[in-house]
Amino acid sequence: MIVDDKQEMDNLWVTGAVSAVKALSYVYDLFTFPVYLILQRPWDKRKASRRIKAKPVHKDEHSILYRNIDSIGQMHATLVREKIDTLEKMLKYVASIHGNKRCLGTRQIFAEEDELQPNGRVFKKYKMGEYKWKSFVEIEKLATTVSRGMKELGLTVKKNVVIFAETRAEWMVAAHACFKQNLTIVTIYSTLGDDAIAHGINETEVDTVITSYDLLPKFKRILQKVPEVKNIVFMEDQLKEADVTGFKEGVRIIPFQEVVKVGSTSTATLTPPTSDDTAIIMYTSGSTGVPKGVILSHKNVITTLKGYCDAVVIENDDVFLGYLPLAHVFELLSESVCLLNGVPIGYSSSLTMIDSSSKIQKGCKGDASVLHPTCLTAVPLILDRISKGIAEKVKKSGPFRQAIFNFAYQYKLKWTRRGYDTPIFDKLIFGAAKQVLGGRVRLILTGGAPLSPETHMQVKLCLCVTVTQGYGLTETCSGATVMDPYDRSYGRVGAPTTVCDICLENWEEAGYRVTDVPHPRGEIIVGGDNISAGYYKLPDKTKEDFFFKDGKQWFRTGDIGEFHPDGAIKIIDRKKDLVKLQFGEYVSLGKVESELKTCQLVENICVYGDSSKNFTVALVVPNHHHLEELASSIGVTATSFEDLCNNSQVEKAVLQALVEHSKKCNLQKFEIPGAVKLVTESWSPDMGLVTAAFKLKRKAVQERYKNEISRMYAS
């Protein structure tokens, strides 16, 4: 009884305190509204958000074609005027323009030391210093030196060179060194398995691989599968000496600095490429099967850069945090935009990014706290985790702080929708969250998969940043659409860029038509100079997905979109994700997964639909903490996480939570999973169950858990 009375008193105190804050905010609004109205001019923001970005230029019963209506920007015009049509010319140009300005930065690592944890365990942690920078002139000179060193060492005999390394400054230098010799770089994700790596190397017939200290040991195994490889150049570690013994006989293991040393005294001639030469064979992450090599010419890349520069606002003091895989076209193009515009790029990794990262020594700052970036890229999975992390931290902060935060969130949401900023709340309530990434981030670019409107909204409001979605594929050289800088909507991917057209075509089977009301819907087909010539050594697949028409190369994306009146697109489905259930209902598995990922219980999820059944099922990787909380709430205790996942009561409780969450997300009854299986292992790229961009490899997941799927349907 005493406990209940105390709880009631606490609740009354919290309610009273929040009511007082609401009253104060009302008085504050009353007095400051005229000032904000004049200073912030919300009508201009609303008008800018609603402005027309693209218009239809052709329409019939089967298709509709949209084109961007904006004028090209200053950088786009400069690239045309200066005849910069290759990446080799681009680096020369930016070096001449930006000179001694900071270009690429690498964080110093002084030592790796043992650190005792509160639980008694000992972890290896980095003692780190500041960023060391090379200027634009130094990077251009270094790329030239490496290029000459490669030629002197006989590494430029064949057309293709594989870069298989984590994101770092040397990756970009090595790529531009290859471009200077008209070599094609073959990019392969560092997280792929041995067979996928060997497939890319063998298919492109390379004899030289550029890798890193951390990945070098992999080749003790892989070299047996790649008979043509004769040279491996490895980028050194700051602390450790590489073990170069035990490799296949006849293969040269060459330190990156040796290539630099040899090139520094060389006068070997360079062989610059033309715009139609192949710059990159970029292997997709293989979400639907074996990785395919996408052929990207210098023209494709430069064209996309023009469109990106038109779409993204660059500020004079911008600093970019580079950490996503450069083997992913989205990161490579984002960093290339930075190079073009003189934006310094500081490199990082998930192990050292923030103060609480796993390799950061106690008392030492994470990369973001040292670099203070203003821009970075992120895939939706990372933003989902940030969103859930914010929600979890708020939940743990206690009833009063939670109530204040929820009020502040709704307050900010209300006023931002009206076109206002909330500087006081941003500083007092949301300022701490912003500091996690260094305190200066203003722009997060996201792509690679659809971002749920809920996550988009929460990250934007809580981190006080602009979250700009783009849409594109490796086959479109990343660029197809980018959100307008002034677009205040959520869940859309923007209008076509200035360098490509987008056509919607009817997909009759699923009932998507360009005559649909209120929005035309259909398969997205992208056309322009940014479109790849096709897949490497896959003529039949190239013929299936690519075609040439009206003087343009076009690509069939397999994604379903709808155009809104302002010319922006919303991705609403994907052909490969669509399943027809027993009674004829179509379920978009990707859409359902995107909504259910916003549930706190869900770390990752794969929804499966059997066309002979009338419901879907779901494989769920649960969040440890929230699963334990749920189990405790229904009176279940277990000695391990595995026991919780295998407990039928917990499974039923998770299913019920997903059903309730599905209703909040307005999913239809037939879209809601009818059974779940809790999975104890986290899905990672090295398991082959997700791509390097953390997109589901649906077939691989379904194959691995086929017995569990059968049991769910049988139950």
XYZ file of C-alpha atoms in Angstrom:
715
model
C 0.000 0.000 0.000
C 2.833 2.378 0.894
C 4.590 1.507 -2.377
C 1.400 2.214 -4.377
C 0.962 5.567 -2.616
C 4.573 6.504 -3.360
C 4.151 5.527 -7.015
C 0.985 7.585 -7.228
C 2.747 10.576 -5.649
C 5.634 10.253 -8.116
C 3.204 10.121 -11.021
C 1.370 13.183 -9.746
C 4.681 15.035 -9.337
C 5.762 14.150 -12.879
C 2.355 15.127 -14.293
C 2.442 18.416 -12.418
C 5.997 19.213 -13.499
C 5.234 18.461 -17.160
C 2.078 20.558 -16.972
C 4.186 23.425 -15.615
C 6.647 23.036 -18.498
C 3.763 23.020 -20.979
C 2.382 26.184 -19.419
C 5.798 27.864 -19.628
C 6.160 26.811 -23.264
C 2.717 28.251 -24.018
C 3.717 31.606 -22.491
C 7.069 31.417 -24.331
C 5.260 30.780 -27.636
C 2.901 33.649 -26.991
C 5.697 36.190 -26.557
C 8.211 34.847 -29.087
C 5.836 33.901 -31.919
C 5.944 37.335 -33.623
C 9.761 37.335 -33.470
C 10.089 33.823 -34.900
C 7.473 34.646 -37.538
C 9.572 37.559 -38.833
C 13.023 35.975 -38.449
C 12.268 32.451 -39.665
C 9.757 33.228 -42.430
C 8.067 29.809 -42.235
C 5.954 30.460 -45.335
C 9.145 30.507 -47.408
C 10.180 27.096 -46.020
C 6.765 25.592 -46.688
C 6.759 27.005 -50.200
C 10.278 25.714 -50.878
C 9.288 22.268 -49.606
C 6.238 22.133 -51.879
C 7.904 23.496 -55.001
C 7.760 21.486 -58.220
C 11.041 19.576 -58.742
C 10.216 17.496 -61.815
C 7.445 17.292 -64.393
C 6.107 14.646 -66.764
C 7.332 15.163 -70.352
C 5.573 12.153 -71.866
C 2.609 9.994 -70.862
C 0.549 7.213 -72.372
C -1.509 4.326 -70.984
C 1.574 2.218 -70.316
C 4.261 4.646 -69.126
C 4.997 8.130 -67.816
C 8.350 9.947 -68.114
C 9.530 12.570 -65.592
C 12.401 15.044 -65.930
C 13.999 17.468 -63.454
C 13.144 21.113 -64.164
C 15.997 22.798 -62.236
C 18.883 24.601 -63.902
C 22.314 23.038 -63.530
C 24.498 24.305 -60.690
C 27.856 26.071 -60.656
C 29.996 22.932 -60.238
C 28.074 21.099 -62.961
C 28.648 24.014 -65.327
C 32.343 24.135 -64.381
C 32.854 20.442 -65.179
C 31.260 20.964 -68.586
C 33.196 24.166 -69.301
C 36.564 22.714 -68.234
C 35.857 19.483 -70.200
C 36.412 17.347 -67.086
C 35.069 13.995 -68.240
C 37.295 11.507 -66.369
C 38.245 10.929 -62.750
C 41.900 11.459 -63.671
C 41.100 14.965 -64.932
C 38.927 15.579 -61.877
C 41.765 14.962 -59.391
C 44.116 17.234 -61.347
C 41.474 19.945 -61.397
C 40.665 19.819 -57.648
C 44.387 19.883 -56.803
C 44.811 23.042 -58.905
C 41.777 24.698 -57.302
C 42.036 23.631 -53.647
C 45.821 23.376 -53.457
C 47.063 23.125 -49.862
C 43.634 22.794 -48.289
C 43.098 19.664 -46.142
C 42.007 16.730 -48.311
C 42.270 13.262 -46.711
C 42.863 12.692 -42.992
C 43.843 9.614 -40.969
C 43.675 9.393 -37.168
C 46.967 8.641 -35.412
C 47.126 5.444 -33.347
C 49.886 5.659 -30.733
C 49.441 2.283 -29.057
C 47.157 -0.663 -28.438
C 46.935 -1.288 -24.697
C 45.131 -3.657 -22.345
C 42.228 -2.093 -20.480
C 40.560 -3.759 -17.485
C 36.751 -3.717 -17.663
C 34.387 -3.446 -14.666
C 33.475 -7.124 -15.126
C 37.133 -8.145 -14.798
C 37.722 -8.873 -18.467
C 40.601 -7.264 -20.388
C 40.096 -5.702 -23.829
C 42.595 -4.274 -26.306
C 41.999 -0.528 -26.740
C 43.594 2.155 -28.925
C 45.416 5.145 -27.523
C 44.779 7.704 -30.269
C 45.910 11.176 -31.253
C 44.797 13.804 -33.731
C 44.091 13.524 -37.456
C 47.063 13.785 -39.793
C 46.138 15.429 -43.084
C 47.384 15.445 -46.641
C 46.453 18.376 -48.857
C 44.810 18.165 -52.275
C 48.175 18.810 -53.947
C 49.824 16.088 -51.836
C 47.087 13.553 -52.642
C 47.345 14.245 -56.387
C 51.141 13.920 -56.205
C 50.884 10.724 -54.122
C 48.421 9.162 -56.595
C 50.867 9.963 -59.415
C 53.767 8.489 -57.430
C 51.845 5.275 -56.676
C 50.784 5.036 -60.316
C 54.409 5.237 -61.489
C 55.514 2.816 -58.758
C 52.931 0.286 -59.947
C 54.251 0.590 -63.489
C 57.889 0.200 -62.406
C 57.003 -2.921 -60.411
C 55.141 -4.443 -63.344
C 51.714 -4.186 -61.721
C 50.023 -2.537 -64.693
C 50.364 -5.334 -67.226
C 46.682 -6.294 -67.134
C 43.750 -3.931 -67.504
C 41.993 -4.806 -64.204
C 43.267 -4.324 -60.636
C 41.294 -5.480 -57.577
C 40.983 -3.196 -54.534
C 39.936 -5.314 -51.582
C 40.356 -3.180 -48.469
C 38.534 -1.311 -45.724
C 37.695 2.350 -46.207
C 40.819 4.475 -45.676
C 42.811 7.240 -47.377
C 45.079 4.763 -49.201
C 42.010 3.197 -50.838
C 41.179 6.471 -52.579
C 44.839 7.111 -53.463
C 45.200 3.611 -54.948
C 42.030 4.049 -57.026
C 43.212 7.336 -58.518
C 46.675 5.845 -59.118
C 44.979 3.198 -61.276
C 42.923 5.800 -63.140
C 46.133 7.603 -64.116
C 47.259 4.461 -65.972
C 43.808 3.832 -67.498
C 43.495 0.762 -65.315
C 40.051 -0.450 -64.267
C 39.617 -0.925 -60.545
C 37.579 -3.940 -59.469
C 35.922 -3.260 -56.119
C 34.983 -6.155 -53.845
C 33.425 -5.798 -50.390
C 35.836 -6.609 -47.586
C 33.053 -8.479 -45.766
C 32.381 -11.064 -48.489
C 33.194 -14.737 -48.041
C 36.168 -16.464 -49.690
C 34.140 -17.933 -52.576
C 32.562 -14.584 -53.503
C 35.976 -12.866 -53.355
C 37.541 -15.557 -55.541
C 34.621 -15.279 -57.983
C 35.241 -11.542 -58.527
C 39.005 -11.979 -58.860
C 38.781 -14.890 -61.279
C 36.016 -13.415 -63.410
C 37.972 -10.187 -63.970
C 41.248 -12.109 -64.575
C 43.389 -9.830 -62.411
C 47.015 -10.504 -61.548
C 47.314 -7.702 -58.939
C 45.282 -7.222 -55.758
C 45.549 -4.172 -53.503
C 44.487 -5.028 -49.950
C 45.167 -4.026 -46.334
C 47.122 -5.356 -43.362
C 43.950 -6.663 -41.709
C 42.731 -8.543 -44.792
C 46.122 -9.809 -46.006
C 45.954 -13.093 -44.019
C 42.786 -14.063 -45.933
C 44.902 -14.568 -49.028
C 46.786 -17.469 -47.457
C 43.546 -19.351 -48.171
C 42.164 -17.473 -51.168
C 45.324 -17.661 -53.318
C 44.678 -21.380 -53.852
C 41.426 -20.412 -55.618
C 42.814 -17.535 -57.729
C 45.630 -18.913 -59.897
C 46.214 -15.731 -61.933
C 47.076 -13.497 -58.950
C 50.847 -12.865 -58.867
C 51.055 -9.612 -56.871
C 49.486 -8.468 -53.605
C 50.052 -4.894 -52.459
C 49.017 -4.319 -48.836
C 48.367 -1.074 -47.000
C 50.346 -1.154 -43.750
C 49.042 -0.978 -40.178
C 50.156 1.970 -38.021
C 51.434 -0.293 -35.216
C 52.038 -3.855 -36.369
C 54.429 -5.422 -38.833
C 52.788 -7.696 -41.384
C 53.604 -11.392 -41.491
C 54.392 -12.024 -45.163
C 55.316 -15.685 -44.748
C 53.179 -18.683 -45.621
C 51.740 -17.341 -48.863
C 51.534 -19.288 -52.108
C 54.904 -19.600 -53.813
C 55.454 -17.269 -56.754
C 53.214 -14.484 -55.402
C 54.882 -11.160 -54.534
C 53.738 -9.519 -51.279
C 54.518 -5.804 -51.614
C 54.042 -3.106 -48.919
C 52.160 -0.016 -50.132
C 55.041 2.210 -49.018
C 57.426 0.261 -51.235
C 55.273 1.173 -54.236
C 55.435 4.812 -53.080
C 59.227 4.609 -52.669
C 59.782 3.112 -56.127
C 57.401 5.625 -57.726
C 59.021 8.636 -56.062
C 62.127 8.345 -58.276
C 60.351 7.140 -61.413
C 59.659 9.111 -64.572
C 57.427 6.423 -66.097
C 54.828 7.778 -68.481
C 51.166 7.877 -67.506
C 48.312 6.759 -69.757
C 45.204 8.833 -68.987
C 41.778 7.360 -69.793
C 38.984 8.690 -72.029
C 35.443 9.243 -70.820
C 34.215 6.009 -72.413
C 36.899 3.854 -70.770
C 35.798 1.644 -67.880
C 36.749 3.185 -64.530
C 35.269 0.575 -62.196
C 33.910 -2.938 -62.264
C 31.925 -2.748 -59.064
C 30.673 -6.015 -57.656
C 27.223 -5.764 -56.154
C 26.769 -7.222 -52.713
C 24.650 -9.995 -54.150
C 21.340 -9.619 -52.284
C 19.664 -11.877 -54.852
C 22.457 -14.335 -55.642
C 26.059 -14.396 -56.882
C 27.638 -10.903 -56.949
C 27.488 -9.296 -60.400
C 30.195 -6.990 -61.743
C 28.657 -3.683 -62.863
C 30.651 -1.843 -65.543
C 30.971 1.879 -64.745
C 32.744 4.189 -67.182
C 34.402 7.492 -66.320
C 31.459 9.167 -68.082
C 28.992 7.350 -65.787
C 30.798 8.525 -62.634
C 31.367 12.125 -63.750
C 27.738 12.398 -64.892
C 26.503 11.265 -61.486
C 28.846 13.726 -59.752
C 27.283 16.541 -61.784
C 23.813 15.514 -60.609
C 24.896 15.153 -56.974
C 26.576 18.570 -56.970
C 23.323 20.075 -58.274
C 21.299 18.419 -55.509
C 23.460 18.694 -52.367
C 24.207 22.023 -50.677
C 27.910 22.321 -49.750
C 29.074 24.859 -47.154
C 32.548 26.382 -46.831
C 33.368 24.804 -43.466
C 32.060 21.307 -44.234
C 34.010 18.252 -43.044
C 33.044 14.723 -44.094
C 33.306 11.585 -41.927
C 34.177 8.603 -44.150
C 33.490 5.121 -42.764
C 31.082 3.196 -45.030
C 32.665 0.777 -47.550
C 34.265 2.594 -50.490
C 33.495 -0.585 -52.436
C 29.856 0.620 -52.247
C 28.990 3.061 -55.027
C 27.073 5.354 -52.626
C 30.111 6.036 -50.402
C 32.508 6.336 -53.357
C 30.315 8.918 -55.067
C 29.692 10.833 -51.819
C 33.421 11.122 -51.123
C 34.074 12.096 -54.746
C 31.562 14.952 -54.348
C 33.601 16.045 -51.322
C 36.822 16.002 -53.363
C 35.207 18.062 -56.098
C 33.988 20.692 -53.658
C 37.103 20.898 -51.485
C 35.498 19.209 -48.466
C 38.065 17.479 -46.179
C 37.424 13.760 -45.595
C 38.444 12.280 -42.242
C 38.434 8.475 -42.156
C 36.931 6.396 -39.378
C 35.492 2.959 -38.618
C 32.749 1.474 -36.468
C 35.442 0.466 -33.944
C 36.612 4.043 -33.294
C 33.830 6.379 -34.461
C 32.342 7.580 -31.172
C 33.621 7.885 -27.601
C 31.933 4.618 -26.598
C 33.193 2.591 -29.602
C 34.744 -0.771 -28.770
C 38.388 0.144 -29.544
C 38.457 3.592 -27.888
C 40.481 3.705 -24.678
C 38.856 5.179 -21.597
C 39.580 8.905 -21.483
C 40.282 8.995 -25.218
C 37.866 10.577 -27.673
C 36.236 8.847 -30.630
C 36.910 9.992 -34.191
C 33.761 12.119 -34.435
C 34.633 14.037 -31.259
C 38.083 14.845 -32.694
C 37.053 15.513 -36.296
C 33.789 17.406 -35.621
C 32.283 16.458 -39.003
C 29.373 18.290 -40.569
C 28.368 15.607 -43.087
C 28.328 11.830 -43.260
C 26.588 8.978 -45.039
C 24.533 6.247 -43.385
C 22.559 3.229 -44.490
C 19.042 2.818 -43.025
C 20.104 0.018 -40.661
C 22.550 2.379 -38.914
C 19.883 5.083 -38.617
C 17.401 2.500 -37.279
C 19.935 1.614 -34.576
C 20.503 5.287 -33.728
C 16.737 5.790 -33.486
C 16.274 2.785 -31.213
C 19.289 3.846 -29.145
C 17.731 7.254 -28.536
C 14.411 5.682 -27.527
C 16.137 3.239 -25.194
C 18.207 5.945 -23.519
C 15.099 8.069 -22.981
C 13.251 5.102 -21.482
C 16.067 4.516 -18.981
C 16.280 8.185 -17.981
C 13.349 7.986 -15.539
C 9.686 9.070 -15.695
C 10.323 12.812 -15.425
C 13.040 13.047 -18.078
C 11.045 10.710 -20.312
C 7.938 12.856 -20.002
C 9.910 16.044 -20.705
C 11.605 14.478 -23.733
C 8.295 13.212 -25.157
C 6.742 16.640 -24.717
C 9.751 18.323 -26.359
C 9.666 15.844 -29.256
C 5.978 16.456 -29.954
C 6.501 20.195 -29.536
C 9.334 20.243 -32.049
C 7.432 18.017 -34.470
C 4.445 20.364 -34.370
C 6.469 23.505 -35.060
C 8.801 22.009 -37.688
C 5.749 20.852 -39.665
C 4.637 24.467 -39.670
C 8.025 25.583 -40.972
C 9.670 26.795 -37.748
C 12.945 25.912 -36.038
C 13.089 25.390 -32.254
C 16.537 26.663 -31.171
C 15.870 26.636 -27.416
C 14.634 23.037 -27.354
C 17.435 22.002 -29.724
C 20.015 23.289 -27.264
C 18.428 22.263 -23.947
C 16.761 18.937 -24.828
C 18.394 17.571 -27.977
C 21.882 19.048 -27.644
C 23.372 15.995 -25.885
C 22.340 13.622 -28.681
C 23.984 15.882 -31.243
C 27.289 15.787 -29.333
C 27.653 12.025 -29.908
C 28.732 12.737 -33.489
C 30.930 15.691 -32.615
C 28.340 18.434 -32.227
C 28.503 19.914 -35.748
C 26.725 17.402 -38.002
C 24.179 19.194 -40.154
C 23.627 16.688 -42.976
C 23.231 12.913 -43.106
C 22.969 11.393 -46.567
C 21.226 8.036 -46.631
C 20.690 5.451 -49.338
C 21.096 1.784 -50.144
C 17.625 0.783 -48.903
C 14.309 2.473 -48.029
C 14.329 4.473 -44.784
C 11.147 4.274 -42.728
C 9.386 7.636 -42.202
C 9.461 7.069 -38.418
C 13.245 6.642 -38.317
C 13.729 9.541 -40.748
C 11.657 11.793 -38.519
C 13.227 10.772 -35.210
C 16.841 11.066 -36.369
C 16.142 14.429 -37.970
C 14.410 15.849 -34.891
C 16.612 14.361 -32.170
C 20.007 14.940 -33.823
C 18.920 18.340 -35.221
C 20.178 17.446 -38.686
C 18.912 17.349 -42.242
C 18.432 13.734 -43.333
C 18.574 13.577 -47.127
C 17.461 10.388 -48.815
C 18.635 9.406 -52.247
C 17.766 6.528 -54.496
C 19.965 4.684 -56.913
C 21.645 1.388 -57.618
C 25.139 0.335 -58.602
C 23.724 0.007 -62.142
C 22.714 3.696 -62.119
C 26.079 4.683 -60.611
C 24.273 5.518 -57.360
C 22.477 8.517 -58.810
C 18.788 8.427 -59.777
C 17.019 10.678 -57.283
C 18.041 12.936 -54.382
C 15.760 14.752 -51.961
C 15.607 18.491 -52.414
C 17.524 20.335 -49.622
C 14.322 22.156 -48.649
C 11.982 19.155 -48.774
C 10.512 18.716 -45.281
C 8.634 15.487 -46.032
C 9.456 11.974 -44.791
C 9.544 8.623 -46.533
C 10.300 9.909 -50.048
C 13.540 9.713 -52.034
C 13.320 12.954 -54.005
C 12.994 13.875 -57.661
C 15.093 12.681 -60.619
C 18.514 14.317 -60.647
C 19.426 16.812 -63.351
C 21.359 14.145 -65.295
C 18.760 11.420 -65.771
C 15.132 10.777 -66.630
C 12.870 8.419 -64.757
C 10.080 6.473 -66.376
C 7.345 4.469 -64.660
C 5.958 1.483 -66.567
C 2.842 -0.490 -65.737
C 3.286 -3.722 -63.822
C -0.043 -5.301 -64.609
C 0.502 -8.480 -62.583
C 0.480 -6.586 -59.289
C -1.946 -3.878 -60.391
C 0.500 -0.955 -60.501
C -0.386 1.417 -63.348
C 0.596 4.918 -64.420
C -3.117 5.742 -64.648
C -3.595 5.063 -60.916
C -5.183 7.850 -58.855
C -4.058 9.937 -57.018
C -0.470 8.990 -57.959
C 0.898 7.261 -61.060
C 2.581 3.989 -60.048
C 4.801 1.470 -61.795
C 8.264 -0.048 -62.201
C 11.051 2.540 -62.056
C 13.227 2.681 -65.176
C 16.169 5.103 -65.172
C 17.816 6.524 -68.284
C 20.846 8.773 -68.853
C 24.617 8.976 -69.141
C 24.898 7.676 -65.557
C 23.593 4.232 -66.547
C 26.069 1.349 -66.703
C 26.830 -0.381 -69.997
C 25.826 -3.640 -68.296
C 27.155 -6.567 -66.304
C 30.668 -7.882 -66.749
C 30.656 -11.125 -68.783
C 26.895 -11.558 -68.348
C 25.406 -10.712 -71.773
C 22.041 -12.403 -71.179
C 21.452 -10.652 -67.842
C 22.601 -7.358 -69.399
C 20.089 -7.771 -72.229
C 17.350 -8.531 -69.685
C 17.895 -5.459 -67.474
C 19.401 -2.810 -69.829
C 18.257 -1.338 -73.153
C 19.127 1.604 -75.414
C 16.349 3.935 -76.580
C 16.021 7.549 -77.719
C 19.806 8.028 -77.562
C 19.994 6.902 -73.901
C 20.967 3.826 -71.928
C 18.130 2.640 -69.664
C 17.987 0.279 -66.689
C 14.987 -1.632 -65.320
C 15.350 -1.380 -61.528
C 12.706 -3.858 -60.377
C 11.574 -1.266 -57.807
C 8.031 0.067 -57.772
C 7.542 3.786 -57.243
C 4.855 6.410 -57.252
C 5.295 10.014 -58.396
C 3.838 12.783 -56.250
C 2.566 16.103 -57.677
C 5.853 17.914 -56.908
C 7.830 15.360 -58.950
C 9.279 13.450 -55.984
C 9.181 9.657 -55.810
C 8.166 7.297 -53.051
C 9.436 3.708 -53.264
C 6.429 1.541 -52.465
C 7.464 -1.960 -53.486
C 9.980 -4.232 -55.173
C 9.199 -6.933 -57.700
C 11.436 -9.506 -56.046
C 9.900 -8.763 -52.616
C 6.294 -9.275 -53.697
C 4.517 -12.493 -52.699
C 1.005 -13.518 -53.696
C -0.762 -15.361 -50.871
C -3.347 -18.143 -51.139
C -6.370 -15.857 -51.505
C -4.743 -13.494 -54.011
C -3.456 -10.770 -51.694
C -0.039 -9.336 -52.587
C 2.359 -8.766 -49.687
C 5.432 -6.565 -50.052
C 7.913 -8.348 -47.778
C 10.356 -5.405 -47.827
C 7.631 -2.950 -46.824
C 6.511 -5.132 -43.894
C 10.113 -5.599 -42.746
C 10.766 -1.863 -42.940
C 7.795 -1.159 -40.647
C 8.503 -3.958 -38.156
C 12.181 -2.940 -37.837
C 10.975 0.161 -36.011
C 9.722 -2.074 -33.169
C 12.080 -1.906 -30.174
C 12.137 -5.704 -29.892
C 13.473 -6.161 -33.419
C 17.174 -5.974 -34.216
C 16.648 -7.508 -37.668
C 13.837 -9.370 -39.409
C 13.103 -11.455 -42.495
C 9.466 -11.985 -43.487
C 8.595 -15.005 -45.641
C 5.446 -15.704 -47.586
C 4.338 -19.046 -49.039
C 1.910 -18.607 -51.942
C 0.044 -21.761 -50.850
C -0.680 -20.221 -47.413
C -2.856 -17.322 -46.328
C -0.357 -15.690 -43.936
C 3.307 -14.764 -43.683
C 5.866 -15.805 -41.072
C 8.876 -13.963 -39.689
C 12.405 -14.779 -38.586
C 13.307 -12.229 -35.898
C 16.730 -11.332 -34.519
C 15.594 -9.832 -31.190
C 17.173 -7.025 -29.210
C 18.758 -8.651 -26.118
C 17.760 -5.976 -23.613
C 14.160 -5.569 -24.766
C 13.644 -9.328 -25.029
C 14.748 -9.733 -21.411
C 12.378 -6.940 -20.360
C 9.491 -8.581 -22.211
C 10.264 -11.985 -20.679
C 10.407 -10.482 -17.198
C 7.027 -8.792 -17.728
C 5.374 -12.175 -18.399
C 7.184 -13.897 -15.533
C 9.740 -15.827 -17.572
C 13.307 -16.064 -16.347
C 16.056 -17.854 -18.239
C 19.738 -18.485 -17.742
C 20.729 -17.406 -21.254
C 19.616 -15.431 -24.288
C 19.314 -18.706 -26.237
C 16.882 -20.085 -23.656
C 14.707 -16.980 -23.957
C 14.634 -17.268 -27.765
C 13.571 -20.915 -27.519
C 10.868 -20.291 -24.937
C 7.375 -20.702 -26.451
C 5.806 -18.156 -24.048
C 8.371 -15.513 -25.009
C 7.823 -16.323 -28.696
C 4.075 -15.799 -28.310
C 4.654 -12.509 -26.468
C 6.956 -11.267 -29.259
C 4.362 -12.225 -31.876
C 1.687 -10.311 -29.956
C 3.982 -7.273 -29.695
C 4.599 -7.399 -33.456
C 0.857 -7.658 -34.132
C 0.213 -4.553 -31.998
C 3.099 -2.686 -33.643
C 1.818 -3.693 -37.102
C -1.573 -2.163 -36.339
C 0.108 1.100 -35.289
C 1.934 1.061 -38.632
C -1.400 0.535 -40.452
C -0.394 -2.805 -41.941
C -3.230 -4.870 -43.404
C -4.332 -8.040 -41.606
C -2.843 -10.301 -44.301
C 0.515 -8.453 -44.050
C 0.969 -9.188 -40.334
C 3.091 -12.296 -39.641
C 1.085 -15.216 -38.251
C 4.077 -16.877 -36.581
C 7.609 -15.925 -35.539
C 10.860 -17.714 -34.821
C 13.408 -15.961 -32.603
C 16.939 -16.266 -33.981
C 19.876 -16.219 -31.574
C 22.602 -15.242 -34.063
C 23.037 -11.677 -35.352
C 23.088 -11.494 -39.153
C 26.323 -10.012 -40.466
C 27.933 -9.710 -43.911
C 30.577 -12.334 -43.132
C 27.783 -14.872 -42.499
C 26.490 -14.242 -46.012
C 23.002 -13.361 -44.750
C 23.152 -9.591 -45.316
C 25.090 -7.476 -47.786
C 27.862 -5.039 -46.869
C 25.133 -2.358 -46.880
C 23.164 -4.641 -44.486
C 20.389 -5.419 -46.974
C 18.878 -8.853 -46.499
C 20.075 -11.660 -48.719
C 16.575 -13.072 -48.698
C 17.312 -16.371 -50.440
C 20.323 -17.060 -48.225
C 18.313 -16.387 -45.037
C 15.426 -18.550 -46.232
C 17.776 -21.386 -47.170
C 19.581 -21.275 -43.817
C 16.330 -21.348 -41.833
C 14.174 -23.478 -44.140
C 13.456 -25.994 -41.364
C 12.358 -23.245 -38.983
C 10.108 -21.753 -41.698
C 8.511 -25.163 -42.310
C 7.882 -25.598 -38.583
C 6.276 -22.136 -38.316
C 3.804 -22.983 -41.074
C 3.196 -26.441 -39.628
C 2.338 -24.921 -36.248
